[in-house]
Structure formats: structure tokens, C-alpha cells
Coordinates of N, CA and C in Angstrom, one line a residue:
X1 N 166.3 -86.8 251.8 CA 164.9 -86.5 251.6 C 164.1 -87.7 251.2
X2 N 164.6 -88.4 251.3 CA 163.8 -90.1 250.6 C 163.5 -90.6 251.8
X3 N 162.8 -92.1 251.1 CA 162.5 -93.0 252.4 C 162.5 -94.3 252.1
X4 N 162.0 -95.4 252.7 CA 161.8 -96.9 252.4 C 161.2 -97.3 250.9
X5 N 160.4 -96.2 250.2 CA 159.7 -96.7 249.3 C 160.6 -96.5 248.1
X6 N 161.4 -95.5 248.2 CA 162.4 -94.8 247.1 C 163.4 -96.1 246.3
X7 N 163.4 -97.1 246.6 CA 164.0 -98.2 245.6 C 162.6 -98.6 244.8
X8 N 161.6 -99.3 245.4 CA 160.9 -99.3 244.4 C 159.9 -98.3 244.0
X9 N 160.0 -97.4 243.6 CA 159.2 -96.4 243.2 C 160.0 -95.6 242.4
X10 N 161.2 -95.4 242.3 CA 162.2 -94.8 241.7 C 163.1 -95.4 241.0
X11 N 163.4 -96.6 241.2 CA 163.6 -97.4 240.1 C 162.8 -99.3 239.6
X12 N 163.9 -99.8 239.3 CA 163.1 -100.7 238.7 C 163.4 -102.0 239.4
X13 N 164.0 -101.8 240.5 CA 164.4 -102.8 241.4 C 163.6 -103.7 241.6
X14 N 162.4 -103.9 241.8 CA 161.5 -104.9 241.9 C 161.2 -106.1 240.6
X15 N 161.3 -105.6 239.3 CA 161.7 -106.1 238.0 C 163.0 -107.1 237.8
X16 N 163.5 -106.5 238.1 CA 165.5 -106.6 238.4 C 165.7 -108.0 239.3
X17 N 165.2 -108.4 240.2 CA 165.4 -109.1 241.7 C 164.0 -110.1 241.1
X18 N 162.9 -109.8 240.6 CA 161.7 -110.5 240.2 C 162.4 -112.3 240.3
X19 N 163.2 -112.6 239.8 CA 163.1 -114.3 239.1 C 164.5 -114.3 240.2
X20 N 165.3 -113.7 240.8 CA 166.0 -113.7 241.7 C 166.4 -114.6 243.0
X21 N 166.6 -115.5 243.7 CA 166.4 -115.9 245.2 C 166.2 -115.0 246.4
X22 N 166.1 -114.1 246.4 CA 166.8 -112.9 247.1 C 165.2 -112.4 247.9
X23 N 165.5 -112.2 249.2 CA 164.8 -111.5 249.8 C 165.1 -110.2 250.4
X24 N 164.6 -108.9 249.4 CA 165.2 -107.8 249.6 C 164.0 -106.7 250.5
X25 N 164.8 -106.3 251.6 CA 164.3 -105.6 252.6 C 165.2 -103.9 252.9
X26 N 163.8 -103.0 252.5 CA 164.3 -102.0 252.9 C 163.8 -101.1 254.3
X27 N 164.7 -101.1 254.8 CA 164.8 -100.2 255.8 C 164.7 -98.9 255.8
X28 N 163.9 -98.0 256.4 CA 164.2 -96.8 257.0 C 164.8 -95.9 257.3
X29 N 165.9 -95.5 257.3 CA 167.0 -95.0 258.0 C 166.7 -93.2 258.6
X30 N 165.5 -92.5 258.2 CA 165.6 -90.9 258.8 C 166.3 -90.1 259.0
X31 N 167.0 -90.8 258.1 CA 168.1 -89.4 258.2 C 168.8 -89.7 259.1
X32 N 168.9 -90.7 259.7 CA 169.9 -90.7 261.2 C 171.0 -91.8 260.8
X33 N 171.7 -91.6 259.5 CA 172.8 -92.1 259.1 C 173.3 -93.8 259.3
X34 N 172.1 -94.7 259.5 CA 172.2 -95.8 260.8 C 172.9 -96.1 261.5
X35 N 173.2 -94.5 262.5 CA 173.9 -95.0 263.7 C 173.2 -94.5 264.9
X36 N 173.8 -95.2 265.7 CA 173.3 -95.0 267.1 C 173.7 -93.5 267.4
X37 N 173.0 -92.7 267.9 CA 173.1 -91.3 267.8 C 173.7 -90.9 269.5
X38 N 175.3 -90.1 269.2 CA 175.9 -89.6 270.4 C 174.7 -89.0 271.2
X39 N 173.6 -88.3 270.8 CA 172.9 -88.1 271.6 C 171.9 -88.8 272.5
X40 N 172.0 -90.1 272.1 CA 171.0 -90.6 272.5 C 169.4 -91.3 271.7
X41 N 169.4 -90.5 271.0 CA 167.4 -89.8 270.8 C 167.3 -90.7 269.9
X42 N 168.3 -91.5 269.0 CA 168.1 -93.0 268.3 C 169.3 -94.2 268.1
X43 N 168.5 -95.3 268.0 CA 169.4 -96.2 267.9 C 169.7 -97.4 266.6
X44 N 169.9 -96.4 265.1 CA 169.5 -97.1 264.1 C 170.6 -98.1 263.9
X45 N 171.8 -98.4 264.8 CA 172.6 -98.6 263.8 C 172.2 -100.4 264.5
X46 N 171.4 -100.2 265.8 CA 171.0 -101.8 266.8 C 170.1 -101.8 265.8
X47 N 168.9 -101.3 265.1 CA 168.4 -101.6 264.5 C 168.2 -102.1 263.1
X48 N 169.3 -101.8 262.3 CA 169.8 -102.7 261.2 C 170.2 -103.6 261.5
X49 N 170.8 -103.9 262.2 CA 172.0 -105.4 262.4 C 171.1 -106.1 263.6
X50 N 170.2 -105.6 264.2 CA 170.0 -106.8 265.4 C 167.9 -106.7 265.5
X51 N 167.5 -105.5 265.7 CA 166.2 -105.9 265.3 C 165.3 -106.2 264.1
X52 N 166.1 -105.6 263.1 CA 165.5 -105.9 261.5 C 165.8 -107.2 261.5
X53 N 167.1 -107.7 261.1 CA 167.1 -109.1 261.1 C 166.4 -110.1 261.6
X54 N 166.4 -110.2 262.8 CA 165.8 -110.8 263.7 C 164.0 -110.6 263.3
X55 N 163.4 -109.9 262.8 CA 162.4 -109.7 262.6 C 162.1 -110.3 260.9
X56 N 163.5 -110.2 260.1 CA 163.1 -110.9 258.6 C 163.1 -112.3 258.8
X57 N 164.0 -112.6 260.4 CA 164.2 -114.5 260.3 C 162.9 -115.1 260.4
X58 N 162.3 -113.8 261.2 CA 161.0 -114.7 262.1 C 159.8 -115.0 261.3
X59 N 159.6 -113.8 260.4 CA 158.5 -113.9 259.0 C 158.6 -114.3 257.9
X60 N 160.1 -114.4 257.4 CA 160.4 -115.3 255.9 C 161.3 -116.7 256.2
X61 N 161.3 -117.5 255.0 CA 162.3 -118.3 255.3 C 163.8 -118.3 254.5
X62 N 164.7 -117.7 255.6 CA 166.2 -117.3 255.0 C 166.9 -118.1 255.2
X63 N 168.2 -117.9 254.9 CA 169.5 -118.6 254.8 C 170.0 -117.6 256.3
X64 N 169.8 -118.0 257.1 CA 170.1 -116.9 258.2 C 171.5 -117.1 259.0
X65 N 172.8 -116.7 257.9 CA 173.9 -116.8 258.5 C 174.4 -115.9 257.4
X66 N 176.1 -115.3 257.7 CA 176.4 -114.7 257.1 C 176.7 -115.0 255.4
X67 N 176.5 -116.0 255.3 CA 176.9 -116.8 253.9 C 175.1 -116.5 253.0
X68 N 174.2 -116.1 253.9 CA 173.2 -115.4 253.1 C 172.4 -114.2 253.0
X69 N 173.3 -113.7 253.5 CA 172.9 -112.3 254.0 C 174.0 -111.1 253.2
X70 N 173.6 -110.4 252.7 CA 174.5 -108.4 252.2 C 173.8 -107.7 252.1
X71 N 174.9 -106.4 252.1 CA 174.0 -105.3 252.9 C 174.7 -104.1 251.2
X72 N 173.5 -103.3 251.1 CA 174.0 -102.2 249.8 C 173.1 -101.2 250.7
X73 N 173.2 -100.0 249.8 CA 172.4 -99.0 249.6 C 173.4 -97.7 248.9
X74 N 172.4 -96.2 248.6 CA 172.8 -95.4 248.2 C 173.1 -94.1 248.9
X75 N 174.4 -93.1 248.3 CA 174.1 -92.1 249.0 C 174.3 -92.2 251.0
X76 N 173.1 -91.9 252.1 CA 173.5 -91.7 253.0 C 173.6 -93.5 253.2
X77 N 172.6 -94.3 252.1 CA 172.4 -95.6 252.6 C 173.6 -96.5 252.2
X78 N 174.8 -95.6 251.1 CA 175.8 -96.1 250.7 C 177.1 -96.2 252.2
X79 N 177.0 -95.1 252.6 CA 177.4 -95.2 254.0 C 177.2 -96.1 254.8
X80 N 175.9 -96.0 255.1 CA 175.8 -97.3 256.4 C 175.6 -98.3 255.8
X81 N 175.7 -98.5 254.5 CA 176.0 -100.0 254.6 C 177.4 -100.9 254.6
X82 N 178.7 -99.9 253.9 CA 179.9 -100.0 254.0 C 180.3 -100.2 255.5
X83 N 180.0 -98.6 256.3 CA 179.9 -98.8 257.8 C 179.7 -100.0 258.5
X84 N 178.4 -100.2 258.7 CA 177.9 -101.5 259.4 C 178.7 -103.0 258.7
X85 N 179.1 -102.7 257.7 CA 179.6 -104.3 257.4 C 181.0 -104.1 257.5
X86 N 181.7 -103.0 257.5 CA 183.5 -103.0 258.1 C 183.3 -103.2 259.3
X87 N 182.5 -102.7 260.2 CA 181.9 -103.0 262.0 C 181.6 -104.1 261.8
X88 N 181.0 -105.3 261.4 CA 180.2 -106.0 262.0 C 180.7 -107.4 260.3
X89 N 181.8 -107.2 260.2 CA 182.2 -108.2 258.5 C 181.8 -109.4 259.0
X90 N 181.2 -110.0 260.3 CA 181.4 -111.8 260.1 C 179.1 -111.9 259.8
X91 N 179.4 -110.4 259.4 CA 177.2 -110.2 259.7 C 177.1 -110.2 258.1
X92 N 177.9 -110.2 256.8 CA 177.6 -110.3 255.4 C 178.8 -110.8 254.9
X93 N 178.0 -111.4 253.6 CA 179.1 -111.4 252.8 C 179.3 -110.5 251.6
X94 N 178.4 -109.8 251.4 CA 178.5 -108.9 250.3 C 178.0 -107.7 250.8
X95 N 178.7 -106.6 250.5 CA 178.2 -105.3 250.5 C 178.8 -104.4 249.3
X96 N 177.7 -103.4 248.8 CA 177.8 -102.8 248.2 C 177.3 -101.0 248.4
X97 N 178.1 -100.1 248.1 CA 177.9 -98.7 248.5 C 178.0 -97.9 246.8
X98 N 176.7 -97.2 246.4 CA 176.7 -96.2 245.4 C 176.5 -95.3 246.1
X99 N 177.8 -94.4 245.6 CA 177.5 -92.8 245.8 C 177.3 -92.8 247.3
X100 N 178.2 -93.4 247.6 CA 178.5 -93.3 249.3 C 178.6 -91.7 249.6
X101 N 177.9 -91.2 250.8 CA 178.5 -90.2 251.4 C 179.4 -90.3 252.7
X102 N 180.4 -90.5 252.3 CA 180.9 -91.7 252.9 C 181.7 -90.4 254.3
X103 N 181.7 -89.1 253.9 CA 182.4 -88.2 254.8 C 181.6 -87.5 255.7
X104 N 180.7 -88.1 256.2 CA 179.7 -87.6 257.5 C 180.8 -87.1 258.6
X105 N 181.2 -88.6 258.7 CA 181.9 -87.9 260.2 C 182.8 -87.0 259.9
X106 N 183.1 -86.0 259.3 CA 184.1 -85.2 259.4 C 183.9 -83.5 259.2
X107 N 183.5 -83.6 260.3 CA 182.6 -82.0 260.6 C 183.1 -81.2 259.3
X108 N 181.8 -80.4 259.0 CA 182.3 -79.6 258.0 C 182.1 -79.8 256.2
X109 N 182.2 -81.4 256.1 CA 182.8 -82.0 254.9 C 181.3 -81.5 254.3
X110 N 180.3 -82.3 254.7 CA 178.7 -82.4 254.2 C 177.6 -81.3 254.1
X111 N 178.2 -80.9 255.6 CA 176.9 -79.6 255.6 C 176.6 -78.8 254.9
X112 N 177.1 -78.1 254.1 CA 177.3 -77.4 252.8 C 176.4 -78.1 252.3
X113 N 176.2 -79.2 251.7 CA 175.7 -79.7 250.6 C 173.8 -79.8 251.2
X114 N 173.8 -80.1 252.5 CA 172.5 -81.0 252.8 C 171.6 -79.6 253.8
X115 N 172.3 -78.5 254.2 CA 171.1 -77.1 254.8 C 171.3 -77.4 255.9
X116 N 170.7 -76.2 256.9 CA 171.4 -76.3 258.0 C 170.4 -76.9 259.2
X117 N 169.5 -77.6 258.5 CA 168.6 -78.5 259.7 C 169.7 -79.7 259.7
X118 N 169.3 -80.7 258.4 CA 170.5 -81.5 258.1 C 171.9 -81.6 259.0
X119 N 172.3 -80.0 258.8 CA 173.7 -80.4 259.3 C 174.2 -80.6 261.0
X120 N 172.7 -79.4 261.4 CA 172.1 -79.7 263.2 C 172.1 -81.3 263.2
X121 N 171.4 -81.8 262.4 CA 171.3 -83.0 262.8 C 172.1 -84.0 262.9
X122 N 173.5 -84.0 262.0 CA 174.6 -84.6 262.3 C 175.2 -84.4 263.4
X123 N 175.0 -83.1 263.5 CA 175.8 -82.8 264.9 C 175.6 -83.6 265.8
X124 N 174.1 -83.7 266.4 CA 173.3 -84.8 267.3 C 173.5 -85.6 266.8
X125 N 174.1 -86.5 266.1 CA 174.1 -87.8 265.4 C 175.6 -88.1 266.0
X126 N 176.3 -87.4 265.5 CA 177.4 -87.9 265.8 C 178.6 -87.1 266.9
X127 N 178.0 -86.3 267.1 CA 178.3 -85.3 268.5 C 179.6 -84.4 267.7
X128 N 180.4 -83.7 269.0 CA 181.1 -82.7 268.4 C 182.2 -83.2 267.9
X129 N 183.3 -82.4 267.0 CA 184.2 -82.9 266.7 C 185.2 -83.9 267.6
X130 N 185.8 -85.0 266.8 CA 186.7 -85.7 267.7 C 186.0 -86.5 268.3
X131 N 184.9 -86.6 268.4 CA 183.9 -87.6 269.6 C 184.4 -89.0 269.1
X132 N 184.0 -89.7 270.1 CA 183.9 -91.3 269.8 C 183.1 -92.0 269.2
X133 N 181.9 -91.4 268.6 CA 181.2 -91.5 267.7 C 181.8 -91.5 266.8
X134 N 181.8 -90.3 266.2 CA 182.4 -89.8 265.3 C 183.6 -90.8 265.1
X135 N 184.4 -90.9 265.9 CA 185.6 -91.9 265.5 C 185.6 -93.3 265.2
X136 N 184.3 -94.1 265.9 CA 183.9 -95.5 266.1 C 183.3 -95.4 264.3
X137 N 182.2 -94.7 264.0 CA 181.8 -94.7 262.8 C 182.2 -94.0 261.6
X138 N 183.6 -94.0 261.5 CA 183.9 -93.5 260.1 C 184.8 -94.6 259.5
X139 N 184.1 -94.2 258.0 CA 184.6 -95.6 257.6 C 185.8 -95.9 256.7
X140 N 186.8 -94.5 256.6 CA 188.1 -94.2 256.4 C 189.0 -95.3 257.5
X141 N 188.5 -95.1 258.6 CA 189.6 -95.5 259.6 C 189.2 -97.4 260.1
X142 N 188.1 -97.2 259.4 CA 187.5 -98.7 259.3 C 187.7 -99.8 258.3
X143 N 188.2 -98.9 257.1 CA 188.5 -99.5 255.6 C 190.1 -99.4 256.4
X144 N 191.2 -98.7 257.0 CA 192.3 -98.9 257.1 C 192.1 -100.2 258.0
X145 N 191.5 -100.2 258.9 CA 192.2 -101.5 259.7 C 191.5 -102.7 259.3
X146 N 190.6 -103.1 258.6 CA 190.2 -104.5 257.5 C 190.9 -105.7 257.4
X147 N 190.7 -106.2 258.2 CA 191.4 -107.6 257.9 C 191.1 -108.2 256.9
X148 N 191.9 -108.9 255.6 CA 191.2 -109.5 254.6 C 190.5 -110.7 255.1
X149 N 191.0 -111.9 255.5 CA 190.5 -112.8 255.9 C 188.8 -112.9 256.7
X150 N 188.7 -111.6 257.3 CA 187.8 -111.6 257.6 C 186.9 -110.6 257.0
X151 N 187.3 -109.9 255.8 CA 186.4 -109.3 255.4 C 185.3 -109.2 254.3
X152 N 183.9 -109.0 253.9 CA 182.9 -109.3 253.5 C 183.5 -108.9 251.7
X153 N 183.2 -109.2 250.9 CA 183.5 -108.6 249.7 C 182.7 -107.3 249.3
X154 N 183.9 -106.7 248.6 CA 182.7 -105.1 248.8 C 183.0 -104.5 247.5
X155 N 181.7 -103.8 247.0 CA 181.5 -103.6 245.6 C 181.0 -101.9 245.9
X156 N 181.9 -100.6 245.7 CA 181.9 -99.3 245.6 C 181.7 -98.6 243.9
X157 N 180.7 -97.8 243.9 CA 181.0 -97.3 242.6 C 180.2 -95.9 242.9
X158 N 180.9 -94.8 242.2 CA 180.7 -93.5 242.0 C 180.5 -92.8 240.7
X159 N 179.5 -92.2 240.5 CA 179.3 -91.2 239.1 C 180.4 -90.3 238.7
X160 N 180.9 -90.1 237.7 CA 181.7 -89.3 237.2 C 181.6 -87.8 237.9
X161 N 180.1 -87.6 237.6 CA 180.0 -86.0 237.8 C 179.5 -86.0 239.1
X162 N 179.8 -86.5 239.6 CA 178.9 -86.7 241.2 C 180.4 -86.0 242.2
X163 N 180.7 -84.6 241.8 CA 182.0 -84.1 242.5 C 181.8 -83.9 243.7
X164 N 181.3 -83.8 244.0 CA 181.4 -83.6 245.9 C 181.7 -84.8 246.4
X165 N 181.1 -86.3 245.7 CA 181.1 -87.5 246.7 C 182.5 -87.9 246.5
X166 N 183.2 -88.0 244.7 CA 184.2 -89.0 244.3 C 185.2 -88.3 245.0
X167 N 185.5 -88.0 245.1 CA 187.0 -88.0 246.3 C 187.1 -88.9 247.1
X168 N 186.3 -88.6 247.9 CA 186.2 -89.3 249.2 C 185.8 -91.2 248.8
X169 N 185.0 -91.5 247.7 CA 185.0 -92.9 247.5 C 186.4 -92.7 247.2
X170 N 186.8 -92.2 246.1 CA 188.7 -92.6 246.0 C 189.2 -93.2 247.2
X171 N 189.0 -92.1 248.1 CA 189.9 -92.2 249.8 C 189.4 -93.6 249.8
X172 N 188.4 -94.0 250.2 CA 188.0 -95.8 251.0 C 188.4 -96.0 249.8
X173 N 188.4 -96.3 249.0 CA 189.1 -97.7 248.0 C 190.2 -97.4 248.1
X174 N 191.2 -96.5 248.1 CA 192.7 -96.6 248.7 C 192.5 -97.1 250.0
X175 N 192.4 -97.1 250.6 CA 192.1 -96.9 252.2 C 192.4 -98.7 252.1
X176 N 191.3 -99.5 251.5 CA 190.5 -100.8 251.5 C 191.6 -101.6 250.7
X177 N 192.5 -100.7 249.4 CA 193.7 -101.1 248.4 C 194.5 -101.7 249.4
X178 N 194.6 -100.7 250.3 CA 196.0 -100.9 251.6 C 195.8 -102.2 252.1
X179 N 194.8 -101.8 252.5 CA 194.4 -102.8 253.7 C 194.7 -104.3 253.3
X180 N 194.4 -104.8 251.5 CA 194.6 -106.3 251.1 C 192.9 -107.0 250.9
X181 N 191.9 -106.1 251.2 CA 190.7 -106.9 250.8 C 190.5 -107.0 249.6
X182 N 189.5 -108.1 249.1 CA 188.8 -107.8 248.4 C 187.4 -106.7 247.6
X183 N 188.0 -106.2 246.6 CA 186.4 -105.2 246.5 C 186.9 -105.3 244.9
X184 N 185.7 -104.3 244.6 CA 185.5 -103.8 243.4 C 185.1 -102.5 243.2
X185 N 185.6 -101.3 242.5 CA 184.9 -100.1 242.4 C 185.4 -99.6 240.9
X186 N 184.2 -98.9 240.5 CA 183.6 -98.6 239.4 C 183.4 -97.0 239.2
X187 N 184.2 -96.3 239.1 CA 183.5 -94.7 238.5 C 183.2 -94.7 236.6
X188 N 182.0 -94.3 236.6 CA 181.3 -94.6 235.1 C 180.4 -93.1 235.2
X189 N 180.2 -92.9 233.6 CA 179.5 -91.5 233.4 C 178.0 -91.6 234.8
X190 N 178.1 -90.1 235.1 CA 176.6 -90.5 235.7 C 177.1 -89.1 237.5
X191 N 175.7 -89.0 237.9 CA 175.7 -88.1 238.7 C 175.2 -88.9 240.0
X192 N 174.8 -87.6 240.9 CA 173.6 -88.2 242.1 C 172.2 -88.2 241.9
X193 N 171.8 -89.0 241.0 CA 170.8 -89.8 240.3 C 169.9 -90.8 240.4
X194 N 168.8 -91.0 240.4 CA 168.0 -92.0 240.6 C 168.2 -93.1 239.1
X195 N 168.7 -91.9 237.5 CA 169.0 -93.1 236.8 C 170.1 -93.3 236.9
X196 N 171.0 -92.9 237.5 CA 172.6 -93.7 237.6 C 172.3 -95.2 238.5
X197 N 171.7 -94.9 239.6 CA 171.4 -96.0 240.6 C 170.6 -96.6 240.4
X198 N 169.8 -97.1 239.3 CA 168.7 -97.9 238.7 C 169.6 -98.5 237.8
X199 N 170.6 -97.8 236.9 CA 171.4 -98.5 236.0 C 173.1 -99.4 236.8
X200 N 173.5 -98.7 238.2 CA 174.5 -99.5 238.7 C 174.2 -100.6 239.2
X201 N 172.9 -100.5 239.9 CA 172.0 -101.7 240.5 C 172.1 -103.2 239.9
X202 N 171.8 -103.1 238.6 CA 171.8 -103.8 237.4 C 173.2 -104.4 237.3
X203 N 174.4 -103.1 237.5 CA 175.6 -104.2 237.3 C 175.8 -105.0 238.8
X204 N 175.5 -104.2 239.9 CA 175.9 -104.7 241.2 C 175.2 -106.5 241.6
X205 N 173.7 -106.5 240.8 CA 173.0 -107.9 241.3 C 173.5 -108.8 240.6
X206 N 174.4 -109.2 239.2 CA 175.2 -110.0 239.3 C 176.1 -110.6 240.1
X207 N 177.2 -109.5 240.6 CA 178.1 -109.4 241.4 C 177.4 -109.9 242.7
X208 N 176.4 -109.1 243.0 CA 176.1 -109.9 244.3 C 175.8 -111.4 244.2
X209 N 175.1 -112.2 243.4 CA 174.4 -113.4 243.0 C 175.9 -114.3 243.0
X210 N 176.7 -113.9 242.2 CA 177.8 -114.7 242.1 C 178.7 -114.7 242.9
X211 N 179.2 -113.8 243.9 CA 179.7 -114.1 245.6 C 179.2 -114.8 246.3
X212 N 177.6 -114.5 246.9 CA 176.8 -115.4 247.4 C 176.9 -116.8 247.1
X213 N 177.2 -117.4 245.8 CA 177.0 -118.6 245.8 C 178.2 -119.6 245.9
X214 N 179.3 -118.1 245.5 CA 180.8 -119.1 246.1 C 181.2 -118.8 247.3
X215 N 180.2 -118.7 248.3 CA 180.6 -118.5 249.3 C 180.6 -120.2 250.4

């Protein structure tokens, strides 16, 4: 139910990043999980990784390689950003996922929670069970095959009381344990919240500031 404005207007993120280097851009996502949708009808996941970029190189002046570039967000945005950076690790070096919903693809898991337009809509998003969608973007089977050497450093954290999501971050940080990457994850008191994620934010922009610079 949110949108592009929901970081700064919901928390304090703009305060936070203020004296920072950082040029922080938020994206849109519609509910279309940022992926390229089995049906066709969108193509968010080209549009994070290859039009947005391309569009921040041309209007700011960046560090425009992977050594200055990470990717976070919450919730569904906690997803695609884990997602797109186990797909695409030589495109960041830091990513960070709060309160990932990290079990889209797995028919069934979510719909419960988000109504049954929501859960139509996954369907079209990522087609029917078993699809290649479905298989290409889940990021259980993407955290298992992780190469460390090549992989971006990744910073997961989940609310205590936030029970429907913490399992499933369990699953990827075992998943990611196996595999030999680097990460970090964090479960601390707190729910699916705008103050839990105004307050993890705060521990995450350290962590990001100090990877970035030993990169």
C-alpha cells in the first residue's frame, strides 16, 4: 500500500543521509515485486537495474560502478532488493533487506496476509506454480548458489514480532550461512513498522558507509 514517498515522509531518512555522500533514490515499485512480470503487462525488475540507473548517471554526478552503488529497501522492497543483487552481485556492493517478504514466490505463503486482489496479482507477476519465473526470482535458491567471491555484502534484519516474515529471513540467512558469504543479520524487538524501519535504518547507514569505503 505505500509508494516512492514512504521513506521520506514516514521516517526520518532525509535527516539521517543529510551530511552523508550518498545519493539516495527511491523508486516505485507498484506492487509489482520488481520483477519482470510472467505476464508480460510490466517490466520492473529492467527498470531498477538498467533504466533507473542509467537515468541517475545522466542527471547526478556518481561513482558509477559497482564499488558506488547498493541497493536496500523494506518489506516487498526488502525482497527486490536481496533479489536483484543475488541476480545481478557484480551491480552492488552493499545490500540491505528489512523485513523482507522474502516468500512471494511460493504460492500460497503470502496471500493470506495481503487480500485477494494482492494475491491475483502475484499470480500475474509471477505465473503459476513451478513457473520459471517463479523459479528465476526466488531468492532461497539464489542465496543457495552465491558465490562468495562474487558476492555483494548483505545486511538482513527482522522484528521480533513480525511472525509471518521471521522464518523465512531465518531460511535466506541459513541459506546465505551455507553458501560462505558475507552478511549480517539482526532480529531485535520490533514489528512491521514504520518505527522499527526508521530505527534499523539508522543501524544499517553505518554499515553501509563503511563497506562502501573499503571497497
Amino acid at each position: 500500500g505505500g509508494n516512492y514517498h514512504d521513506w521520506t515522509t514516514r521516517s526520518n531518512l532525509a535527516d539521517y543521509t543529510r551530511s552523508l555522500p550518498l545519493i539516495v533514490v527511491m523508486p516505485d515499485g507498484e506492487n509489482a515485486w520488481y520483477t519482470n512480470a510472467a505476464d508480460g503487462s510490466a517490466r520492473f525488475e529492467d527498470y531498477l537495474v538498467t533504466e533507473l540507473p542509467a537515468d541517475v548517471v545522466q542527471k547526478f554526478r556518481t561513482v558509477n560502478s559497482r564499488y558506488g552503488r547498493a541497493i536496500a529497501g523494506l518489506s516487498m522492497g526488502g525482497y527486490g532488493a536481496l533479489k536483484t543483487a543475488l541476480k545481478r552481485p557484480a551491480g552492488f556492493a552493499v545490500v540491505g533487506a528489512f523485513s523482507g517478504a522474502f516468500e512471494v514466490t511460493r504460492p500460497g505463503r503470502l496471500e493470506r496476509l495481503i487480500g485477494a486482489a494482492e494475491s491475483e496479482r502475484i499470480g500475474r507477476i509471477f505465473g503459476p506454480p513451478d513457473s520459471q519465473t517463479r523459479k528465476d526470482n526466488d531468492v532461497f535458491t539464489l542465496a543457495a548458489a552465491m558465490k562468495p567471491p562474487a558476492a555483494p555484502y548483505i545486511y538482513i534484519d527482522c522484528g521480533i514480532a513480525d511472525n509471518e516474515l521471521l522464518a523465512a529471513n531465518r531460511e535466506v540467512v541459513a541459506a546465505l550461512h551455507k553458501a560462505g558469504v558475507a552478511y549480517e543479520y539482526h532480529e531485535v524487538a520490533g514489528g512491521h513498522t514504520w518505527d522499527y524501519w526508521d530505527r534499523q535504518i539508522r543501524v544499517f547507514l553505518p554499515v553501509l558507509m563503511k563497506r562502501m569505503a573499503n571497497q
